[in-house]
Amino acid sequence: MAQSLVQIYVHIIFSTKNRTPSIVPEIENKLHNYLAGICNSKGCRALAIGGYFDHIHILCMLSKTVLIPNLVKDLKVGSSHWIKAQKGEFEKFYWQDGYGAFSVNPSEVLVVKEYIQNQKFHHEQRCFKEEYLAFLKKYNCSFNENYLWD
């Protein structure tokens, strides 16, 4: 085959260190835009970015030249530097180690986008831990809960 074609949708989730509620309304939209810019600069077109006070959800198309761990590292490092540059309470901002990355069936992209855009509603019903555990179970991921949150 002469051409390499890739269409992989990935849903990435990561939280603030110790799930501290650091993503406050005054920086939320700017943070989402910053994260989208990082995705787009890596050739991973951002389709939806949202979250809550203590975590982020990103839906993007994975570039054929980018590895997920490298993308997540760039997202965390770049956005962490940006947040800390906002000064004040943000100078002590950190992302938690680790992340979740889940493949998304093309027929489910709109459902995932809607889910990400409605994070505030979802978190009136359940906390991040419950949400994340549900994703791990849905995708049948093996995990050790002793290491999941620290």
CSV table of N, CA and C in Angstrom, one decimal, residues 48-111:
chain,number,residue,atom,x,y,z
A,48,ALA,N,-13.0,17.8,21.3
A,48,ALA,CA,-13.8,18.3,22.5
A,48,ALA,C,-12.8,18.3,23.7
A,49,ILE,N,-12.9,19.3,24.5
A,49,ILE,CA,-12.1,19.4,25.7
A,49,ILE,C,-13.1,19.9,26.8
A,50,GLY,N,-13.1,19.3,27.9
A,50,GLY,CA,-13.9,19.7,29.0
A,50,GLY,C,-13.4,19.1,30.3
A,51,GLY,N,-14.2,19.2,31.3
A,51,GLY,CA,-13.8,18.6,32.5
A,51,GLY,C,-14.5,19.2,33.7
A,52,TYR,N,-13.9,19.2,34.8
A,52,TYR,CA,-14.5,19.7,36.0
A,52,TYR,C,-13.4,20.3,36.9
A,53,PHE,N,-13.6,20.7,38.1
A,53,PHE,CA,-12.6,21.3,38.9
A,53,PHE,C,-11.3,20.6,39.1
A,54,ASP,N,-11.4,19.2,39.0
A,54,ASP,CA,-10.3,18.4,39.3
A,54,ASP,C,-9.8,17.5,38.2
A,55,HIS,N,-10.3,17.6,37.0
A,55,HIS,CA,-9.8,16.7,35.9
A,55,HIS,C,-10.2,17.3,34.5
A,56,ILE,N,-9.6,16.6,33.5
A,56,ILE,CA,-9.8,17.1,32.1
A,56,ILE,C,-10.1,15.8,31.3
A,57,HIS,N,-11.0,16.1,30.3
A,57,HIS,CA,-11.3,15.1,29.3
A,57,HIS,C,-10.9,15.7,27.9
A,58,ILE,N,-10.2,15.0,27.1
A,58,ILE,CA,-9.8,15.4,25.8
A,58,ILE,C,-10.2,14.4,24.8
A,59,LEU,N,-11.0,14.7,23.8
A,59,LEU,CA,-11.2,13.9,22.6
A,59,LEU,C,-10.5,14.4,21.4
A,60,CYS,N,-9.6,13.6,20.9
A,60,CYS,CA,-8.9,14.1,19.7
A,60,CYS,C,-8.7,13.0,18.7
A,61,MET,N,-8.3,13.4,17.5
A,61,MET,CA,-7.9,12.4,16.5
A,61,MET,C,-6.4,12.2,16.6
A,62,LEU,N,-5.9,11.0,16.9
A,62,LEU,CA,-4.5,10.8,17.0
A,62,LEU,C,-3.8,10.8,15.7
A,63,SER,N,-2.7,11.6,15.7
A,63,SER,CA,-1.9,11.7,14.5
A,63,SER,C,-1.1,10.4,14.3
A,64,LYS,N,-0.9,10.0,13.0
A,64,LYS,CA,-0.1,8.8,12.8
A,64,LYS,C,1.3,8.8,13.2
A,65,THR,N,1.8,10.0,13.6
A,65,THR,CA,3.2,10.2,14.0
A,65,THR,C,3.4,10.4,15.5
A,66,VAL,N,2.3,10.4,16.2
A,66,VAL,CA,2.4,10.8,17.7
A,66,VAL,C,2.0,9.5,18.5
A,67,LEU,N,2.8,9.3,19.5
A,67,LEU,CA,2.5,8.3,20.5
A,67,LEU,C,1.7,8.9,21.7
A,68,ILE,N,0.7,8.1,22.2
A,68,ILE,CA,-0.2,8.6,23.2
A,68,ILE,C,0.6,9.1,24.5
A,69,PRO,N,1.6,8.4,25.0
A,69,PRO,CA,2.4,8.9,26.1
A,69,PRO,C,3.1,10.2,25.9
A,70,ASN,N,3.6,10.4,24.6
A,70,ASN,CA,4.2,11.6,24.3
A,70,ASN,C,3.2,12.8,24.2
A,71,LEU,N,2.1,12.5,23.7
A,71,LEU,CA,1.0,13.5,23.6
A,71,LEU,C,0.6,14.0,25.0
A,72,VAL,N,0.3,13.0,25.9
A,72,VAL,CA,-0.1,13.3,27.2
A,72,VAL,C,1.0,14.1,28.0
A,73,LYS,N,2.2,13.7,27.8
A,73,LYS,CA,3.3,14.4,28.5
A,73,LYS,C,3.3,15.9,28.0
A,74,ASP,N,3.2,16.1,26.7
A,74,ASP,CA,3.2,17.4,26.1
A,74,ASP,C,2.0,18.2,26.7
A,75,LEU,N,0.9,17.6,26.7
A,75,LEU,CA,-0.3,18.3,27.3
A,75,LEU,C,-0.1,18.7,28.7
A,76,LYS,N,0.4,17.8,29.5
A,76,LYS,CA,0.5,18.0,31.0
A,76,LYS,C,1.6,19.1,31.2
A,77,VAL,N,2.8,18.9,30.6
A,77,VAL,CA,3.9,19.8,30.8
A,77,VAL,C,3.6,21.2,30.3
A,78,GLY,N,3.1,21.3,29.1
A,78,GLY,CA,2.8,22.6,28.5
A,78,GLY,C,1.7,23.3,29.3
A,79,SER,N,0.6,22.6,29.6
A,79,SER,CA,-0.5,23.3,30.3
A,79,SER,C,-0.1,23.6,31.8
A,80,SER,N,0.7,22.8,32.4
A,80,SER,CA,1.1,23.0,33.7
A,80,SER,C,2.0,24.3,33.8
A,81,HIS,N,2.9,24.5,32.8
A,81,HIS,CA,3.7,25.7,32.8
A,81,HIS,C,2.8,26.9,32.5
A,82,TRP,N,1.8,26.8,31.7
A,82,TRP,CA,0.9,27.9,31.4
A,82,TRP,C,0.1,28.3,32.6
A,83,ILE,N,-0.5,27.3,33.3
A,83,ILE,CA,-1.3,27.6,34.5
A,83,ILE,C,-0.4,28.2,35.6
A,84,LYS,N,0.8,27.7,35.8
A,84,LYS,CA,1.7,28.3,36.8
A,84,LYS,C,2.0,29.8,36.5
A,85,ALA,N,2.1,30.1,35.2
A,85,ALA,CA,2.4,31.5,34.8
A,85,ALA,C,1.3,32.4,35.1
A,86,GLN,N,0.1,31.9,35.4
A,86,GLN,CA,-1.1,32.7,35.8
A,86,GLN,C,-0.9,33.4,37.2
A,87,LYS,N,0.1,32.9,37.9
A,87,LYS,CA,0.5,33.5,39.2
A,87,LYS,C,-0.5,33.2,40.3
A,88,GLY,N,-0.3,33.7,41.4
A,88,GLY,CA,-1.2,33.6,42.6
A,88,GLY,C,-1.4,32.2,43.0
A,89,GLU,N,-2.6,31.8,43.2
A,89,GLU,CA,-3.0,30.4,43.6
A,89,GLU,C,-2.6,29.4,42.6
A,90,PHE,N,-2.3,29.7,41.4
A,90,PHE,CA,-2.0,28.8,40.4
A,90,PHE,C,-0.5,28.4,40.3
A,91,GLU,N,0.3,29.1,41.1
A,91,GLU,CA,1.8,28.8,41.1
A,91,GLU,C,2.1,27.4,41.6
A,92,LYS,N,1.2,26.8,42.4
A,92,LYS,CA,1.5,25.5,43.0
A,92,LYS,C,0.6,24.4,42.3
A,93,PHE,N,0.3,24.6,41.0
A,93,PHE,CA,-0.5,23.7,40.3
A,93,PHE,C,0.3,22.5,39.8
A,94,TYR,N,-0.3,21.3,39.9
A,94,TYR,CA,0.3,20.1,39.3
A,94,TYR,C,-0.8,19.2,38.8
A,95,TRP,N,-0.4,18.4,37.8
A,95,TRP,CA,-1.3,17.3,37.3
A,95,TRP,C,-0.9,16.1,38.1
A,96,GLN,N,-1.8,15.2,38.3
A,96,GLN,CA,-1.5,13.9,38.9
A,96,GLN,C,-0.7,13.0,37.9
A,97,ASP,N,0.2,12.2,38.4
A,97,ASP,CA,0.8,11.2,37.5
A,97,ASP,C,-0.2,10.3,36.9
A,98,GLY,N,0.1,9.8,35.7
A,98,GLY,CA,-0.8,8.8,35.1
A,98,GLY,C,-2.0,9.5,34.3
A,99,TYR,N,-2.7,8.7,33.6
A,99,TYR,CA,-3.8,9.1,32.7
A,99,TYR,C,-4.5,7.9,32.2
A,100,GLY,N,-5.7,8.2,31.7
A,100,GLY,CA,-6.4,7.1,31.0
A,100,GLY,C,-6.5,7.5,29.5
A,101,ALA,N,-6.4,6.6,28.6
A,101,ALA,CA,-6.6,6.9,27.2
A,101,ALA,C,-7.4,5.7,26.6
A,102,PHE,N,-8.5,6.1,26.0
A,102,PHE,CA,-9.5,5.1,25.5
A,102,PHE,C,-9.8,5.3,24.1
A,103,SER,N,-9.8,4.2,23.3
A,103,SER,CA,-10.2,4.3,21.9
A,103,SER,C,-11.7,4.6,21.8
A,104,VAL,N,-12.1,5.4,20.8
A,104,VAL,CA,-13.4,5.7,20.6
A,104,VAL,C,-13.9,5.3,19.2
A,105,ASN,N,-14.9,4.5,19.1
A,105,ASN,CA,-15.4,4.1,17.8
A,105,ASN,C,-15.9,5.3,17.1
A,106,PRO,N,-15.6,5.4,15.8
A,106,PRO,CA,-16.1,6.6,15.0
A,106,PRO,C,-17.6,6.8,15.1
A,107,SER,N,-18.4,5.8,15.3
A,107,SER,CA,-19.8,6.0,15.4
A,107,SER,C,-20.2,6.5,16.8
A,108,GLU,N,-19.3,6.6,17.7
A,108,GLU,CA,-19.6,7.1,19.1
A,108,GLU,C,-19.0,8.5,19.3
A,109,VAL,N,-18.3,9.1,18.3
A,109,VAL,CA,-17.6,10.3,18.5
A,109,VAL,C,-18.6,11.4,19.0
A,110,LEU,N,-19.7,11.5,18.4
A,110,LEU,CA,-20.7,12.6,18.9
A,110,LEU,C,-21.2,12.3,20.3
A,111,VAL,N,-21.3,11.1,20.7
A,111,VAL,CA,-21.7,10.7,22.0
A,111,VAL,C,-20.7,11.2,23.0
